[in-house]
PDB file of C-alpha atoms in Angstrom:
ATOM      1  CA  UNK A   1      -4.714  15.291  62.519  1.00  0.00           C
ATOM      2  CA  UNK A   2      -2.968  18.497  63.452  1.00  0.00           C
ATOM      3  CA  UNK A   3      -3.310  21.265  60.898  1.00  0.00           C
ATOM      4  CA  UNK A   4      -1.310  24.475  61.087  1.00  0.00           C
ATOM      5  CA  UNK A   5      -2.372  27.496  59.080  1.00  0.00           C
ATOM      6  CA  UNK A   6      -0.389  30.655  58.663  1.00  0.00           C
ATOM      7  CA  UNK A   7      -1.597  33.885  57.180  1.00  0.00           C
ATOM      8  CA  UNK A   8      -0.791  35.775  55.230  1.00  0.00           C
ATOM      9  CA  UNK A   9       1.419  33.567  53.056  1.00  0.00           C
ATOM     10  CA  UNK A  10       2.967  36.599  51.389  1.00  0.00           C
ATOM     11  CA  UNK A  11       3.509  39.967  52.989  1.00  0.00           C
ATOM     12  CA  UNK A  12       5.052  43.012  51.399  1.00  0.00           C
ATOM     13  CA  UNK A  13       5.509  45.960  53.692  1.00  0.00           C
ATOM     14  CA  UNK A  14       7.335  49.230  53.884  1.00  0.00           C
ATOM     15  CA  UNK A  15      10.139  49.950  56.259  1.00  0.00           C
ATOM     16  CA  UNK A  16       8.920  51.484  59.467  1.00  0.00           C
ATOM     17  CA  UNK A  17       5.507  49.855  59.387  1.00  0.00           C
ATOM     18  CA  UNK A  18       4.024  47.347  61.819  1.00  0.00           C
ATOM     19  CA  UNK A  19       2.355  44.075  60.945  1.00  0.00           C
ATOM     20  CA  UNK A  20       1.273  40.748  62.427  1.00  0.00           C
ATOM     21  CA  UNK A  21       1.588  37.205  61.142  1.00  0.00           C
ATOM     22  CA  UNK A  22      -0.961  34.707  62.425  1.00  0.00           C
ATOM     23  CA  UNK A  23      -0.591  31.004  63.150  1.00  0.00           C
ATOM     24  CA  UNK A  24      -3.712  28.944  63.851  1.00  0.00           C
ATOM     25  CA  UNK A  25      -3.640  25.288  64.766  1.00  0.00           C
ATOM     26  CA  UNK A  26      -6.365  22.700  65.012  1.00  0.00           C
ATOM     27  CA  UNK A  27      -5.725  20.533  68.076  1.00  0.00           C
ATOM     28  CA  UNK A  28      -4.228  20.674  71.523  1.00  0.00           C
ATOM     29  CA  UNK A  29      -0.568  21.549  71.585  1.00  0.00           C
ATOM     30  CA  UNK A  30       2.024  21.929  74.287  1.00  0.00           C
ATOM     31  CA  UNK A  31       4.622  23.968  72.409  1.00  0.00           C
ATOM     32  CA  UNK A  32       4.867  26.370  69.535  1.00  0.00           C
ATOM     33  CA  UNK A  33       7.931  27.538  67.662  1.00  0.00           C
ATOM     34  CA  UNK A  34       8.710  30.392  65.314  1.00  0.00           C
ATOM     35  CA  UNK A  35      11.532  30.070  62.795  1.00  0.00           C
ATOM     36  CA  UNK A  36      13.136  32.290  60.227  1.00  0.00           C
ATOM     37  CA  UNK A  37      14.494  31.003  56.933  1.00  0.00           C
ATOM     38  CA  UNK A  38      16.604  32.999  54.503  1.00  0.00           C
ATOM     39  CA  UNK A  39      16.706  31.856  50.857  1.00  0.00           C
ATOM     40  CA  UNK A  40      18.771  28.719  50.426  1.00  0.00           C
ATOM     41  CA  UNK A  41      19.475  28.486  54.133  1.00  0.00           C
ATOM     42  CA  UNK A  42      18.393  26.356  57.053  1.00  0.00           C
ATOM     43  CA  UNK A  43      15.915  27.349  59.742  1.00  0.00           C
ATOM     44  CA  UNK A  44      16.912  29.703  62.513  1.00  0.00           C
ATOM     45  CA  UNK A  45      15.045  29.413  65.789  1.00  0.00           C
ATOM     46  CA  UNK A  46      13.379  32.653  66.898  1.00  0.00           C
ATOM     47  CA  UNK A  47      10.998  31.793  69.717  1.00  0.00           C
ATOM     48  CA  UNK A  48       9.678  28.862  71.704  1.00  0.00           C
ATOM     49  CA  UNK A  49       6.323  29.364  73.440  1.00  0.00           C
ATOM     50  CA  UNK A  50       5.337  26.792  76.014  1.00  0.00           C
ATOM     51  CA  UNK A  51       2.355  28.120  77.923  1.00  0.00           C
ATOM     52  CA  UNK A  52      -0.855  30.049  77.496  1.00  0.00           C
ATOM     53  CA  UNK A  53      -0.232  33.770  77.520  1.00  0.00           C
ATOM     54  CA  UNK A  54       3.483  33.392  76.837  1.00  0.00           C
ATOM     55  CA  UNK A  55       5.018  36.440  75.209  1.00  0.00           C
ATOM     56  CA  UNK A  56       8.588  36.693  73.980  1.00  0.00           C
ATOM     57  CA  UNK A  57      10.379  39.574  72.325  1.00  0.00           C
ATOM     58  CA  UNK A  58      13.629  39.898  70.463  1.00  0.00           C
ATOM     59  CA  UNK A  59      14.421  43.169  68.793  1.00  0.00           C
ATOM     60  CA  UNK A  60      11.595  44.145  66.436  1.00  0.00           C
ATOM     61  CA  UNK A  61       9.845  40.780  66.734  1.00  0.00           C
ATOM     62  CA  UNK A  62       7.378  39.743  69.407  1.00  0.00           C
ATOM     63  CA  UNK A  63       5.607  36.398  69.600  1.00  0.00           C
ATOM     64  CA  UNK A  64       2.608  35.456  71.713  1.00  0.00           C
ATOM     65  CA  UNK A  65       0.560  32.351  72.348  1.00  0.00           C
ATOM     66  CA  UNK A  66      -3.122  31.882  73.199  1.00  0.00           C
ATOM     67  CA  UNK A  67      -3.667  28.158  73.692  1.00  0.00           C
ATOM     68  CA  UNK A  68      -7.397  28.542  74.255  1.00  0.00           C
ATOM     69  CA  UNK A  69      -7.829  30.187  70.863  1.00  0.00           C
ATOM     70  CA  UNK A  70      -5.139  27.917  69.363  1.00  0.00           C
ATOM     71  CA  UNK A  71      -3.470  30.995  67.983  1.00  0.00           C
ATOM     72  CA  UNK A  72       0.017  32.429  67.962  1.00  0.00           C
ATOM     73  CA  UNK A  73       1.041  35.770  66.549  1.00  0.00           C
ATOM     74  CA  UNK A  74       4.364  37.161  65.386  1.00  0.00           C
ATOM     75  CA  UNK A  75       4.284  40.936  65.526  1.00  0.00           C
ATOM     76  CA  UNK A  76       6.761  43.023  63.591  1.00  0.00           C
ATOM     77  CA  UNK A  77       7.438  46.528  64.827  1.00  0.00           C
ATOM     78  CA  UNK A  78       8.963  49.239  62.624  1.00  0.00           C
ATOM     79  CA  UNK A  79      10.108  46.770  59.995  1.00  0.00           C
ATOM     80  CA  UNK A  80      13.562  47.021  58.449  1.00  0.00           C
ATOM     81  CA  UNK A  81      14.886  45.443  55.250  1.00  0.00           C
ATOM     82  CA  UNK A  82      16.964  42.897  57.191  1.00  0.00           C
ATOM     83  CA  UNK A  83      13.756  41.255  58.392  1.00  0.00           C
ATOM     84  CA  UNK A  84      12.962  40.107  54.858  1.00  0.00           C
ATOM     85  CA  UNK A  85      12.773  36.300  55.051  1.00  0.00           C
ATOM     86  CA  UNK A  86      10.270  33.484  55.303  1.00  0.00           C
ATOM     87  CA  UNK A  87       8.814  32.917  58.754  1.00  0.00           C
ATOM     88  CA  UNK A  88       7.426  29.574  59.855  1.00  0.00           C
ATOM     89  CA  UNK A  89       5.445  28.550  62.855  1.00  0.00           C
ATOM     90  CA  UNK A  90       5.629  24.950  64.022  1.00  0.00           C
ATOM     91  CA  UNK A  91       3.347  23.268  66.500  1.00  0.00           C
ATOM     92  CA  UNK A  92       4.060  20.300  68.714  1.00  0.00           C
ATOM     93  CA  UNK A  93       1.223  17.813  68.769  1.00  0.00           C
ATOM     94  CA  UNK A  94       0.087  17.276  72.343  1.00  0.00           C
ATOM     95  CA  UNK A  95       0.932  13.811  73.631  1.00  0.00           C
ATOM     96  CA  UNK A  96       3.155  13.136  70.637  1.00  0.00           C
ATOM     97  CA  UNK A  97       6.612  14.059  69.511  1.00  0.00           C
ATOM     98  CA  UNK A  98       5.482  15.259  66.102  1.00  0.00           C
ATOM     99  CA  UNK A  99       6.248  18.825  65.095  1.00  0.00           C
ATOM    100  CA  UNK A 100       4.030  20.160  62.290  1.00  0.00           C
ATOM    101  CA  UNK A 101       4.915  23.258  60.267  1.00  0.00           C
ATOM    102  CA  UNK A 102       2.799  25.929  58.691  1.00  0.00           C
ATOM    103  CA  UNK A 103       3.381  26.813  55.038  1.00  0.00           C
ATOM    104  CA  UNK A 104       5.369  29.890  55.955  1.00  0.00           C
ATOM    105  CA  UNK A 105       4.957  33.626  55.453  1.00  0.00           C
ATOM    106  CA  UNK A 106       7.281  35.219  52.943  1.00  0.00           C
ATOM    107  CA  UNK A 107       7.990  38.698  54.209  1.00  0.00           C
ATOM    108  CA  UNK A 108       9.465  41.390  51.989  1.00  0.00           C
ATOM    109  CA  UNK A 109      10.319  44.718  53.539  1.00  0.00           C
ATOM    110  CA  UNK A 110      10.709  47.483  50.991  1.00  0.00           C
ATOM    111  CA  UNK A 111      12.691  50.695  51.534  1.00  0.00           C
TER     112      UNK A 111
ATOM    113  CA  UNK B   1      30.018  22.524  68.824  1.00  0.00           C
ATOM    114  CA  UNK B   2      28.868  20.915  65.555  1.00  0.00           C
ATOM    115  CA  UNK B   3      25.134  20.653  66.330  1.00  0.00           C
ATOM    116  CA  UNK B   4      23.264  18.807  63.562  1.00  0.00           C
ATOM    117  CA  UNK B   5      25.391  17.764  60.588  1.00  0.00           C
ATOM    118  CA  UNK B   6      23.926  16.593  57.293  1.00  0.00           C
ATOM    119  CA  UNK B   7      25.791  15.042  54.399  1.00  0.00           C
ATOM    120  CA  UNK B   8      25.912  15.438  51.490  1.00  0.00           C
ATOM    121  CA  UNK B   9      24.887  19.044  50.895  1.00  0.00           C
ATOM    122  CA  UNK B  10      23.967  18.433  47.256  1.00  0.00           C
ATOM    123  CA  UNK B  11      23.234  15.314  45.238  1.00  0.00           C
ATOM    124  CA  UNK B  12      21.878  14.434  41.829  1.00  0.00           C
ATOM    125  CA  UNK B  13      20.345  10.980  41.445  1.00  0.00           C
ATOM    126  CA  UNK B  14      19.031   9.170  38.443  1.00  0.00           C
ATOM    127  CA  UNK B  15      15.548   7.694  38.556  1.00  0.00           C
ATOM    128  CA  UNK B  16      15.646   4.301  40.235  1.00  0.00           C
ATOM    129  CA  UNK B  17      18.920   4.857  42.097  1.00  0.00           C
ATOM    130  CA  UNK B  18      19.168   4.625  45.858  1.00  0.00           C
ATOM    131  CA  UNK B  19      21.021   6.693  48.393  1.00  0.00           C
ATOM    132  CA  UNK B  20      21.309   7.441  52.078  1.00  0.00           C
ATOM    133  CA  UNK B  21      21.187  10.918  53.517  1.00  0.00           C
ATOM    134  CA  UNK B  22      23.259  11.109  56.652  1.00  0.00           C
ATOM    135  CA  UNK B  23      22.361  13.041  59.787  1.00  0.00           C
ATOM    136  CA  UNK B  24      24.392  13.205  62.971  1.00  0.00           C
ATOM    137  CA  UNK B  25      23.984  15.259  66.117  1.00  0.00           C
ATOM    138  CA  UNK B  26      26.400  15.670  68.993  1.00  0.00           C
ATOM    139  CA  UNK B  27      23.985  17.090  71.561  1.00  0.00           C
ATOM    140  CA  UNK B  28      22.752  13.738  72.934  1.00  0.00           C
ATOM    141  CA  UNK B  29      19.179  14.534  71.920  1.00  0.00           C
ATOM    142  CA  UNK B  30      16.685  11.711  71.933  1.00  0.00           C
ATOM    143  CA  UNK B  31      14.296  13.280  69.437  1.00  0.00           C
ATOM    144  CA  UNK B  32      15.300  13.464  65.794  1.00  0.00           C
ATOM    145  CA  UNK B  33      13.334  14.294  62.661  1.00  0.00           C
ATOM    146  CA  UNK B  34      13.523  14.245  58.884  1.00  0.00           C
ATOM    147  CA  UNK B  35      11.633  16.847  56.885  1.00  0.00           C
ATOM    148  CA  UNK B  36      11.395  17.678  53.227  1.00  0.00           C
ATOM    149  CA  UNK B  37      10.807  21.143  51.868  1.00  0.00           C
ATOM    150  CA  UNK B  38       9.552  21.610  48.350  1.00  0.00           C
ATOM    151  CA  UNK B  39      10.107  24.967  46.610  1.00  0.00           C
ATOM    152  CA  UNK B  40       8.037  27.738  48.172  1.00  0.00           C
ATOM    153  CA  UNK B  41       6.450  25.357  50.649  1.00  0.00           C
ATOM    154  CA  UNK B  42       6.632  24.540  54.320  1.00  0.00           C
ATOM    155  CA  UNK B  43       8.306  21.522  55.836  1.00  0.00           C
ATOM    156  CA  UNK B  44       6.635  18.129  55.750  1.00  0.00           C
ATOM    157  CA  UNK B  45       7.558  15.469  58.280  1.00  0.00           C
ATOM    158  CA  UNK B  46       8.881  12.234  56.752  1.00  0.00           C
ATOM    159  CA  UNK B  47       9.966  10.202  59.778  1.00  0.00           C
ATOM    160  CA  UNK B  48      10.885  10.862  63.344  1.00  0.00           C
ATOM    161  CA  UNK B  49      12.535   9.045  66.235  1.00  0.00           C
ATOM    162  CA  UNK B  50      12.185   9.392  69.987  1.00  0.00           C
ATOM    163  CA  UNK B  51      15.303   7.413  70.777  1.00  0.00           C
ATOM    164  CA  UNK B  52      17.670   4.737  69.594  1.00  0.00           C
ATOM    165  CA  UNK B  53      15.742   1.813  68.150  1.00  0.00           C
ATOM    166  CA  UNK B  54      12.439   3.710  67.929  1.00  0.00           C
ATOM    167  CA  UNK B  55      11.145   5.323  64.744  1.00  0.00           C
ATOM    168  CA  UNK B  56       7.740   6.348  63.453  1.00  0.00           C
ATOM    169  CA  UNK B  57       6.159   7.660  60.279  1.00  0.00           C
ATOM    170  CA  UNK B  58       5.336  11.269  59.671  1.00  0.00           C
ATOM    171  CA  UNK B  59       3.087  12.849  57.039  1.00  0.00           C
ATOM    172  CA  UNK B  60       4.931  11.698  53.899  1.00  0.00           C
ATOM    173  CA  UNK B  61       6.873   8.471  54.589  1.00  0.00           C
ATOM    174  CA  UNK B  62       6.299   6.652  51.292  1.00  0.00           C
ATOM    175  CA  UNK B  63       9.511   5.994  49.378  1.00  0.00           C
ATOM    176  CA  UNK B  64      11.726   6.470  52.419  1.00  0.00           C
ATOM    177  CA  UNK B  65      13.130   4.398  55.250  1.00  0.00           C
ATOM    178  CA  UNK B  66      14.998   5.278  58.413  1.00  0.00           C
ATOM    179  CA  UNK B  67      16.932   3.576  61.161  1.00  0.00           C
ATOM    180  CA  UNK B  68      18.183   4.748  64.525  1.00  0.00           C
ATOM    181  CA  UNK B  69      20.830   2.413  65.865  1.00  0.00           C
ATOM    182  CA  UNK B  70      22.541   5.100  67.963  1.00  0.00           C
ATOM    183  CA  UNK B  71      21.455   8.307  69.657  1.00  0.00           C
ATOM    184  CA  UNK B  72      23.750  10.324  67.401  1.00  0.00           C
ATOM    185  CA  UNK B  73      22.795   9.098  63.923  1.00  0.00           C
ATOM    186  CA  UNK B  74      19.526   9.096  62.031  1.00  0.00           C
ATOM    187  CA  UNK B  75      20.066   8.212  58.355  1.00  0.00           C
ATOM    188  CA  UNK B  76      17.310   8.524  55.748  1.00  0.00           C
ATOM    189  CA  UNK B  77      17.275   5.970  52.959  1.00  0.00           C
ATOM    190  CA  UNK B  78      15.732   6.591  49.548  1.00  0.00           C
ATOM    191  CA  UNK B  79      15.015   3.439  47.570  1.00  0.00           C
ATOM    192  CA  UNK B  80      14.217   3.674  43.865  1.00  0.00           C
ATOM    193  CA  UNK B  81      14.447   7.445  43.609  1.00  0.00           C
ATOM    194  CA  UNK B  82      11.638   9.227  41.750  1.00  0.00           C
ATOM    195  CA  UNK B  83      11.406  12.806  40.391  1.00  0.00           C
ATOM    196  CA  UNK B  84       8.776  13.537  43.077  1.00  0.00           C
ATOM    197  CA  UNK B  85      11.545  13.158  45.659  1.00  0.00           C
ATOM    198  CA  UNK B  86      13.376  16.178  44.321  1.00  0.00           C
ATOM    199  CA  UNK B  87      13.429  18.447  47.357  1.00  0.00           C
ATOM    200  CA  UNK B  88      15.536  19.904  50.126  1.00  0.00           C
ATOM    201  CA  UNK B  89      15.808  17.563  53.094  1.00  0.00           C
ATOM    202  CA  UNK B  90      16.329  18.831  56.622  1.00  0.00           C
ATOM    203  CA  UNK B  91      17.270  16.809  59.647  1.00  0.00           C
ATOM    204  CA  UNK B  92      16.534  18.151  63.104  1.00  0.00           C
ATOM    205  CA  UNK B  93      17.054  17.159  66.697  1.00  0.00           C
ATOM    206  CA  UNK B  94      15.472  18.656  69.742  1.00  0.00           C
ATOM    207  CA  UNK B  95      15.422  19.000  73.459  1.00  0.00           C
ATOM    208  CA  UNK B  96      12.167  19.300  75.367  1.00  0.00           C
ATOM    209  CA  UNK B  97      11.885  22.931  74.341  1.00  0.00           C
ATOM    210  CA  UNK B  98      14.036  23.699  71.307  1.00  0.00           C
ATOM    211  CA  UNK B  99      14.650  22.138  67.884  1.00  0.00           C
ATOM    212  CA  UNK B 100      17.923  22.457  65.970  1.00  0.00           C
ATOM    213  CA  UNK B 101      18.149  22.026  62.214  1.00  0.00           C
ATOM    214  CA  UNK B 102      20.924  20.878  59.957  1.00  0.00           C
ATOM    215  CA  UNK B 103      21.951  22.851  56.875  1.00  0.00           C
ATOM    216  CA  UNK B 104      19.945  20.688  54.523  1.00  0.00           C
ATOM    217  CA  UNK B 105      20.598  18.334  51.610  1.00  0.00           C
ATOM    218  CA  UNK B 106      19.454  19.513  48.205  1.00  0.00           C
ATOM    219  CA  UNK B 107      18.466  16.435  46.190  1.00  0.00           C
ATOM    220  CA  UNK B 108      17.579  16.396  42.509  1.00  0.00           C
ATOM    221  CA  UNK B 109      16.240  13.255  40.838  1.00  0.00           C
ATOM    222  CA  UNK B 110      16.536  13.247  37.046  1.00  0.00           C
TER     223      UNK B 110
END
């Protein structure tokens, strides 16, 4: 059974600071996704990572994937208030079409 | 480009009632999913489908049923609604690389 663990689950940070959210998963996977969710809204796709060593960046967010360690990171650089949201990683189970989500990281960026 | 459309957006059911949550996508995706999201939690997979006529259970299928008669539609049926089914339900479809989510259906069972 594929288990996906995110940490931290809650993150409060100041504007301008850097931080990293971690996503560990338990079995072989062939794809990993990062999503953003604002309160009361649907999920917005941020990144799709398909291979070991993949790194993608968009604005102040950068995601990476290490398939050997079964670990993905979402790095936040010089955080701004607009990044406040809940961030989810989701992992595709290798050989299956299932997509399993972590519990999410609620990020609050304070002025 | 409508993407993934869910209806209704909100619904209140009484215990024991039944209803169908509708999901339609216009992107010709084979893969479709139903998730539920409880307050402050992640998404849990209810059912998924890899193509018309093919469905399979996810993590939390009890109390739900699905069908997939066409590529476009993937309705979720709740029989005998229970308070534990109070949640926000998301439908998604995906390509090989990217998943697209509907806006969600907020269901309350009282």
